Every structure is written in structure tokens, then in C-alpha cells.
């Protein structure tokens, strides 16, 4: 039933329309966050969670993604000849991170469709899904916890965050299973973050119709039965095959299919396909960067002061 999780699927075939025209010729996952493309943070996170077999589902502009994780002998030779050791290490590291396989989605018919494309590669094992444009601040910690919860409960596990009610219509939202007036928690001494059983999921509900303010973020640990459910899932919202709709069935058939547990992740997470989040991710990672962090922090302080002074002068 539940097994050790070693495979990860990274969907990166979306159109990235929210970031046009930057994403006209390159995938949004290749946009840099400081000095690494967003997708590299995601691959590093999978490796930190001990996932060694990665399958990336890509689209029409896939070549830069494949190239990024491939060797470039001419570049390595040039860096070596110039004695640029740390850059050489950084370049080599990208090709040595993990065993990455690639698959084209064909038509971008939605996240559920991208997941279904991995059926043959994944087979009968449970597997992780990491959205290629989502960066989780605490690296592999969240995914490691999700895998541990999956092994403990046998459920498919999703990650959620509390968002303001006025933002729920941008997300998939969960309905926790309520027992005696409160959400049914997964209990155990070693569970670091609140984790609740899920009764239902709704994709992008209107604020007045949302069952909670717990919004799904881009990490999942799924049982292989999800493929059979996805095969029967008709296009939903936006004409796309929605992973949320398949999860709804897994949640509703808890006795047969193991149900769904949601981990409420307290850390920061950035949807780098969204302009504001992308900029925030750049600022957070720039401040933490060993080379430029100090200078960025200093400049940010000055800039914030200048903005406040401008606001004061206007007011
Ligand atoms: P998004 O909801 O961010 O959609 O997809 P999008 O098309 O990529 O971006 P916008 O809304 O047009 O700006 C969430 C994740 O699912 C993948 C995306 O690559 C992203 O990682 N995805 C989405 C696919 O792989 N295939 C699809 O058909 C749709």
C-alpha cells in the first residue's frame, strides 16, 4: 500500500501567461531568483527530501530547462582555464544534482493532465509532486514531513497555508473533516505542524462559498490510485483537468483510497509565476545571499527610508 517515496514529478509545462512578455520565449521556471533559475530551488528541495528520481513535465519551450541540468563542457573548460573555481563548482553542481528525466505534456490541459502523463514512469508507487514555479522557504523540510505523514497514515498528503479570505478565489481550498465542532487532526508527538484530515476540496471558490481559508500550495505526496481517478476526471474549471477534482475523490473515498491529509505549512512560500511573489522571493534570497546579502540589506534600509520620506513629504 504505502511505500518509501523516491520519485518526484515536477510539472513545468504551464503557459506562464501571468508573466508575459517575459515568458514568451522561456519557461517561467527559468526566471532567475538572484543567481539561480526558480526550477533549481525546486530540484534542490526534492534532493533535500531524498527524492532521487525526478521527472519533469515540460512544454514547448523545454530546451532551456533541459540545458540547465545538463553538462556544458566548453563552459566548464573556459572557467577552469580562468581559475574561476567557485563558478565552475556552481555550474557543475546543476548537472550533478539528480537524475532528471523529461516528458512533454503535449497540450497544456491542466495540472491534473500533467500529473497523469507521469503514470507510466511512476507505476504503482506513491510519489511526490513539486510545482516547478513554487519555492518553499524551508527547503526539503516540508516535503520530508509530508512523506513521513503519508507513511504513517496511508493518506495522500497535501500542503496548505492560511490565506486572507479575499484571496481564496486564487487557490484550491480544502474543507477539513469536522469532528465535534473542530477539524480532525492527525495525532502524534512527532508531528511538527498542524495536520488535518480533509473532507473536500474546491478549486478557486468565491470568498462567500469557500469552505475554509486553507489554500493548497504546490507540494503533494500522492498515492498511485490518483492516476485511475485522473483518467476518469473530466475537464473542470477553465476547461482544464484539475488535480483538485481528483483529490476530491481521494478525500471522499477515504476507506478505499486512503483519504487526504493537509499539512498547514507555517513558513514562507513563493509562487514565482506571480509577479509580486517573484519579487519577494528575489528580495528574501538576495538578503540571505553570502556574496551580496549585506549590501542588499543596507540598500533596502536606505530605500525604505527614502520611500517613507517621500510618503511623509506627500502626506
Ligand atoms: P499555473 O496555475 O501557475 O498555470 O500552473 P500556468 O499556466 O503555468 O501559469 P499562468 O496562470 O498562465 O501564469 C501551476 C503549475 O502547474 C503546471 C505549471 O507549469 C505550474 O508548475 N502546469 C499547469 C502544467 O505543467 N501543465 C498545465 O497544463 C498547467
Coordinates of C-alpha atoms and ligand atoms in Angstrom, one line a residue:
X1 CA 0.0 0.0 0.0
X2 CA 2.3 2.8 1.2
X3 CA 5.9 2.6 0.2
X4 CA 9.1 4.6 0.6
X5 CA 8.8 7.6 -1.7
X6 CA 11.7 8.1 -4.1
X7 CA 10.0 9.5 -7.2
X8 CA 9.1 13.2 -7.8
X9 CA 7.2 14.8 -10.5
X10 CA 7.8 18.4 -11.4
X11 CA 5.2 19.9 -13.6
X12 CA 6.7 22.8 -15.6
X13 CA 4.5 22.9 -18.7
X14 CA 2.2 25.7 -17.9
X15 CA 1.9 28.7 -20.2
X16 CA 3.0 31.3 -17.7
X17 CA 0.6 33.9 -19.0
X18 CA 0.8 36.0 -15.8
X19 CA 4.4 36.8 -16.5
X20 CA 4.2 37.7 -20.2
X21 CA 6.0 39.0 -22.1
X22 CA 9.0 37.7 -20.0
X23 CA 7.7 34.2 -20.6
X24 CA 7.1 34.4 -24.3
X25 CA 10.3 32.6 -25.3
X26 CA 11.5 31.0 -22.0
X27 CA 9.6 29.0 -19.4
X28 CA 8.7 30.9 -16.2
X29 CA 10.6 28.3 -14.2
X30 CA 13.8 29.6 -15.8
X31 CA 13.4 33.2 -14.5
X32 CA 16.2 33.8 -12.0
X33 CA 15.8 34.2 -8.3
X34 CA 19.0 36.1 -7.6
X35 CA 21.5 33.8 -9.4
X36 CA 19.7 30.5 -9.9
X37 CA 16.6 29.8 -12.0
X38 CA 13.4 29.1 -9.9
X39 CA 13.4 25.5 -11.1
X40 CA 16.8 24.9 -9.5
X41 CA 15.5 25.7 -6.0
X42 CA 12.7 23.1 -6.6
X43 CA 15.1 20.4 -7.8
X44 CA 17.4 21.1 -4.8
X45 CA 14.4 20.8 -2.5
X46 CA 13.5 17.4 -3.9
X47 CA 17.0 16.2 -3.4
X48 CA 16.9 17.5 0.2
X49 CA 13.8 15.4 0.7
X50 CA 15.8 12.3 -0.5
X51 CA 13.9 12.1 -3.8
X52 CA 16.3 10.8 -6.3
X53 CA 14.3 10.0 -9.4
X54 CA 12.9 13.2 -10.9
X55 CA 10.5 13.5 -13.8
X56 CA 9.9 17.0 -15.2
X57 CA 6.8 17.5 -17.4
X58 CA 7.7 20.3 -19.8
X59 CA 6.1 22.1 -22.7
X60 CA 7.0 23.8 -25.9
X61 CA 9.9 25.9 -24.5
X62 CA 11.5 23.0 -22.7
X63 CA 15.0 23.3 -24.1
X64 CA 16.4 25.8 -21.6
X65 CA 15.2 23.6 -18.7
X66 CA 17.0 20.5 -20.1
X67 CA 20.1 22.5 -20.9
X68 CA 20.2 23.9 -17.4
X69 CA 20.6 20.5 -15.8
X70 CA 23.0 19.2 -18.5
X71 CA 26.8 19.4 -18.7
X72 CA 28.4 22.2 -20.7
X73 CA 32.0 21.0 -21.2
X74 CA 33.1 24.1 -23.2
X75 CA 31.9 26.5 -20.4
X76 CA 33.5 24.3 -17.7
X77 CA 36.8 24.3 -19.6
X78 CA 36.7 28.1 -20.0
X79 CA 36.0 28.6 -16.3
X80 CA 38.8 26.2 -15.4
X81 CA 41.3 27.9 -17.6
X82 CA 40.4 31.3 -16.0
X83 CA 40.7 29.8 -12.5
X84 CA 37.1 30.6 -11.6
X85 CA 36.7 27.7 -9.2
X86 CA 33.6 28.7 -7.4
X87 CA 31.7 29.5 -10.6
X88 CA 32.9 26.1 -12.0
X89 CA 31.5 24.4 -8.9
X90 CA 28.2 26.2 -9.3
X91 CA 27.9 25.2 -13.0
X92 CA 28.9 21.5 -12.3
X93 CA 26.5 21.2 -9.4
X94 CA 23.5 21.9 -11.6
X95 CA 24.3 18.8 -13.7
X96 CA 25.1 16.6 -10.7
X97 CA 22.1 17.3 -8.5
X98 CA 19.8 14.5 -9.5
X99 CA 18.8 12.0 -12.2
X100 CA 16.3 14.2 -14.1
X101 CA 14.0 12.7 -16.8
X102 CA 11.9 14.8 -19.1
X103 CA 8.5 14.2 -20.7
X104 CA 6.4 16.6 -22.8
X105 CA 2.9 17.2 -21.8
X106 CA 1.6 17.9 -25.3
X107 CA -1.4 20.1 -24.9
X108 CA -1.3 22.0 -21.6
X109 CA -4.6 20.7 -20.5
X110 CA -4.1 21.5 -16.8
X111 CA -2.1 20.3 -13.8
X112 CA -4.2 17.1 -13.5
X113 CA -3.3 16.2 -17.1
X114 CA 0.4 16.9 -16.4
X115 CA 0.3 14.5 -13.4
X116 CA -1.5 11.9 -15.5
X117 CA 1.3 12.0 -18.1
X118 CA 3.7 10.6 -15.4
X119 CA 1.6 7.4 -14.9
X120 CA 3.9 5.1 -16.8
X121 CA 7.1 6.4 -15.2
X122 CA 5.7 6.3 -11.6
X123 CA 3.9 2.9 -11.8
X124 CA 2.4 1.5 -8.6
X125 CA 4.4 3.6 -6.1
X126 CA 3.4 6.7 -4.1
X127 CA 5.2 9.8 -5.4
X128 CA 5.8 13.5 -4.7
X129 CA 4.7 16.4 -6.9
X130 CA 6.5 19.7 -6.7
X131 CA 5.1 22.5 -8.8
X132 CA 8.1 23.9 -10.8
X133 CA 7.2 27.6 -10.1
X134 CA 6.7 27.3 -6.3
X135 CA 9.6 28.0 -3.9
X136 CA 9.3 26.8 -0.3
X137 CA 11.5 28.8 2.1
X138 CA 12.4 25.9 4.3
X139 CA 13.8 23.7 1.5
X140 CA 13.2 19.9 1.9
X141 CA 11.8 20.1 5.5
X142 CA 8.1 20.4 4.4
X143 CA 8.3 17.5 1.9
X144 CA 10.1 15.3 4.3
X145 CA 7.3 15.8 6.9
X146 CA 4.7 15.2 4.2
X147 CA 6.4 11.9 3.2
X148 CA 6.6 10.8 6.9
X149 CA 2.8 11.6 7.3
X150 CA 2.0 9.6 4.2
X151 CA 3.9 6.6 5.5
X152 CA 2.2 7.0 8.9
X153 CA -1.4 7.4 7.7
X154 CA -1.5 5.9 4.2
X155 CA -3.2 9.0 3.0
X156 CA -2.3 11.3 0.1
X157 CA -0.8 14.4 1.7
X158 CA -1.2 18.0 0.5
X159 CA 0.3 21.2 1.9
X160 CA -1.9 24.2 2.7
X161 CA -1.4 27.7 4.1
X162 CA -3.9 30.1 5.7
X163 CA -4.6 33.0 3.4
X164 CA -6.9 36.0 3.8
X165 CA -10.5 35.2 2.8
X166 CA -10.4 37.8 0.0
X167 CA -7.6 35.7 -1.7
X168 CA -9.2 32.3 -1.6
X169 CA -10.6 32.6 -5.1
X170 CA -7.0 32.3 -6.5
X171 CA -6.4 28.9 -4.9
X172 CA -7.7 25.4 -4.4
X173 CA -9.3 25.4 -0.9
X174 CA -9.8 22.5 1.5
X175 CA -12.8 21.6 3.7
X176 CA -11.3 20.0 6.8
X177 CA -13.2 16.9 8.3
X178 CA -15.0 18.3 11.3
X179 CA -15.5 16.1 14.4
X180 CA -17.3 17.6 17.5
X181 CA -17.0 21.1 16.1
X182 CA -13.3 21.1 15.2
X183 CA -11.0 19.9 12.4
X184 CA -10.0 16.2 12.8
X185 CA -6.2 16.4 13.4
X186 CA -3.6 13.7 12.7
X187 CA -2.2 13.0 16.2
X188 CA 1.3 12.1 17.2
X189 CA 4.0 13.5 19.3
X190 CA 6.5 14.0 16.5
X191 CA 4.2 15.9 14.1
X192 CA 5.7 19.4 13.9
X193 CA 2.9 21.3 12.1
X194 CA -0.9 21.0 12.4
X195 CA -2.2 18.3 10.1
X196 CA -5.9 17.7 9.4
X197 CA -8.0 15.2 7.6
X198 CA -9.7 16.6 4.5
X199 CA -13.4 16.0 3.5
X200 CA -13.4 18.0 0.3
X201 CA -11.5 20.4 -2.0
X202 CA -12.8 23.2 -4.2
X203 CA -10.8 24.9 -7.0
X204 CA -10.8 28.7 -6.8
X205 CA -14.1 29.3 -4.9
X206 CA -15.7 32.6 -4.4
X207 CA -14.9 34.1 -1.0
X208 CA -18.5 33.5 0.2
X209 CA -18.5 29.9 -0.9
X210 CA -15.1 28.8 0.4
X211 CA -15.2 26.0 3.0
X212 CA -12.1 27.4 4.8
X213 CA -9.2 29.8 4.2
X214 CA -6.7 26.9 3.9
X215 CA -5.3 27.2 0.4
X216 CA -3.4 24.4 -1.4
X217 CA 0.2 25.2 -2.2
X218 CA 2.4 23.4 -4.7
X219 CA 3.6 20.2 -2.8
X220 CA 1.8 16.9 -2.8
X221 CA 2.5 13.3 -1.9
X222 CA 0.1 11.1 -3.8
X223 CA -0.9 7.5 -3.8
X224 CA -0.8 5.9 -7.3
X225 CA -4.6 5.4 -7.3
X226 CA -4.7 9.1 -8.3
X227 CA -3.9 8.1 -11.9
X228 CA -7.0 5.9 -12.2
X229 CA -9.1 8.7 -10.8
X230 CA -7.5 11.3 -13.1
X231 CA -8.3 9.1 -16.1
X232 CA -12.0 9.5 -15.2
X233 CA -11.8 13.2 -14.3
X234 CA -13.4 15.4 -16.9
X235 CA -12.1 18.9 -17.6
X236 CA -13.3 21.2 -14.8
X237 CA -12.7 24.9 -14.1
X238 CA -11.2 26.7 -17.1
X239 CA -11.6 23.6 -19.3
X240 CA -8.5 22.1 -17.6
X241 CA -8.2 18.7 -15.9
X242 CA -7.9 19.8 -12.3
X243 CA -5.8 17.9 -9.8
X244 CA -8.0 19.3 -7.1
X245 CA -11.0 17.4 -8.6
X246 CA -9.1 14.1 -8.4
X247 CA -8.0 14.9 -4.8
X248 CA -11.7 15.5 -4.0
X249 CA -12.5 11.9 -4.9
X250 CA -9.5 10.6 -3.0
X251 CA -10.7 12.5 0.1
X252 CA -14.3 11.3 -0.3
X253 CA -13.3 7.6 -0.6
X254 CA -11.1 7.6 2.5
X255 CA -11.9 3.9 3.3
X256 CA -10.8 2.6 -0.1
X257 CA -8.3 5.2 -1.3
X258 CA -6.7 6.3 1.9
X259 CA -8.1 9.8 2.1
X260 CA -6.3 13.1 2.1
X261 CA -4.4 14.9 4.9
X262 CA -3.4 18.6 4.7
X263 CA -0.3 19.9 6.5
X264 CA -0.7 23.5 7.4
X265 CA 2.8 24.9 6.5
X266 CA 3.8 27.9 8.6
X267 CA 6.8 29.0 6.6
X268 CA 7.0 31.3 3.6
X269 CA 6.3 30.1 0.1
X270 CA 6.6 32.0 -3.2
X271 CA 4.6 31.4 -6.4
X272 CA 7.2 32.7 -8.8
X273 CA 4.7 32.8 -11.6
X274 CA 3.1 35.7 -9.8
X275 CA 5.0 39.0 -10.2
X276 CA 4.7 40.2 -6.6
X277 CA 5.7 36.9 -5.1
X278 CA 8.6 36.6 -7.6
X279 CA 10.0 39.9 -6.4
X280 CA 9.5 39.0 -2.8
X281 CA 11.4 35.7 -3.4
X282 CA 14.3 37.7 -5.0
X283 CA 14.5 40.0 -2.0
X284 CA 14.4 37.2 0.6
X285 CA 17.1 35.2 -1.2
X286 CA 19.2 38.2 -2.0
X287 CA 19.3 39.2 1.7
X288 CA 20.4 35.7 2.6
X289 CA 23.0 35.5 -0.2
X290 CA 26.5 35.1 1.1
X291 CA 28.0 37.4 -1.5
X292 CA 25.6 40.3 -1.8
X293 CA 23.3 39.8 1.3
X294 CA 25.0 42.6 3.4
X295 CA 24.9 45.1 0.6
X296 CA 21.3 44.3 -0.3
X297 CA 20.2 44.7 3.4
X298 CA 21.9 48.1 3.6
X299 CA 20.4 49.3 0.3
X300 CA 16.9 48.1 1.3
X301 CA 17.2 50.0 4.6
X302 CA 18.1 53.2 2.7
X303 CA 15.5 52.6 0.0
X304 CA 12.7 52.0 2.6
X305 CA 13.9 55.2 4.4
X306 CA 13.7 57.2 1.1
X307 CA 10.2 55.8 0.4
X308 CA 9.0 56.7 3.9
X309 CA 10.4 60.2 3.4
X310 CA 8.7 60.6 0.1
X311 CA 5.4 59.4 1.6
X312 CA 5.9 61.9 4.5
X313 CA 6.6 64.8 2.1
X314 CA 3.5 63.9 0.0
X315 CA 1.2 63.4 3.1
Ligands
LIG1 P1 -0.4 27.6 -13.0 O1 -1.7 27.6 -12.4 O2 0.6 28.5 -12.4 O3 -0.6 27.9 -14.6 O4 0.2 26.2 -13.0 P2 0.4 28.4 -15.7 O5 -0.3 28.1 -17.0 O6 1.7 27.7 -15.5 O7 0.6 29.9 -15.4 P3 -0.4 31.2 -15.8 O8 -1.5 31.1 -14.8 O9 -0.7 31.1 -17.2 O10 0.5 32.4 -15.5 C1 0.6 25.5 -11.8 C2 1.7 24.5 -12.1 O11 1.2 23.5 -13.0 C3 2.0 23.4 -14.2 C4 2.7 24.8 -14.3 O12 3.9 24.7 -15.0 C5 2.9 25.1 -12.8 O13 4.1 24.4 -12.3 N1 1.1 23.1 -15.3 C6 -0.1 23.8 -15.4 C7 1.5 22.2 -16.2 O14 2.5 21.5 -16.1 N2 0.6 21.9 -17.2 C8 -0.6 22.6 -17.4 O15 -1.3 22.2 -18.4 C9 -0.9 23.5 -16.5

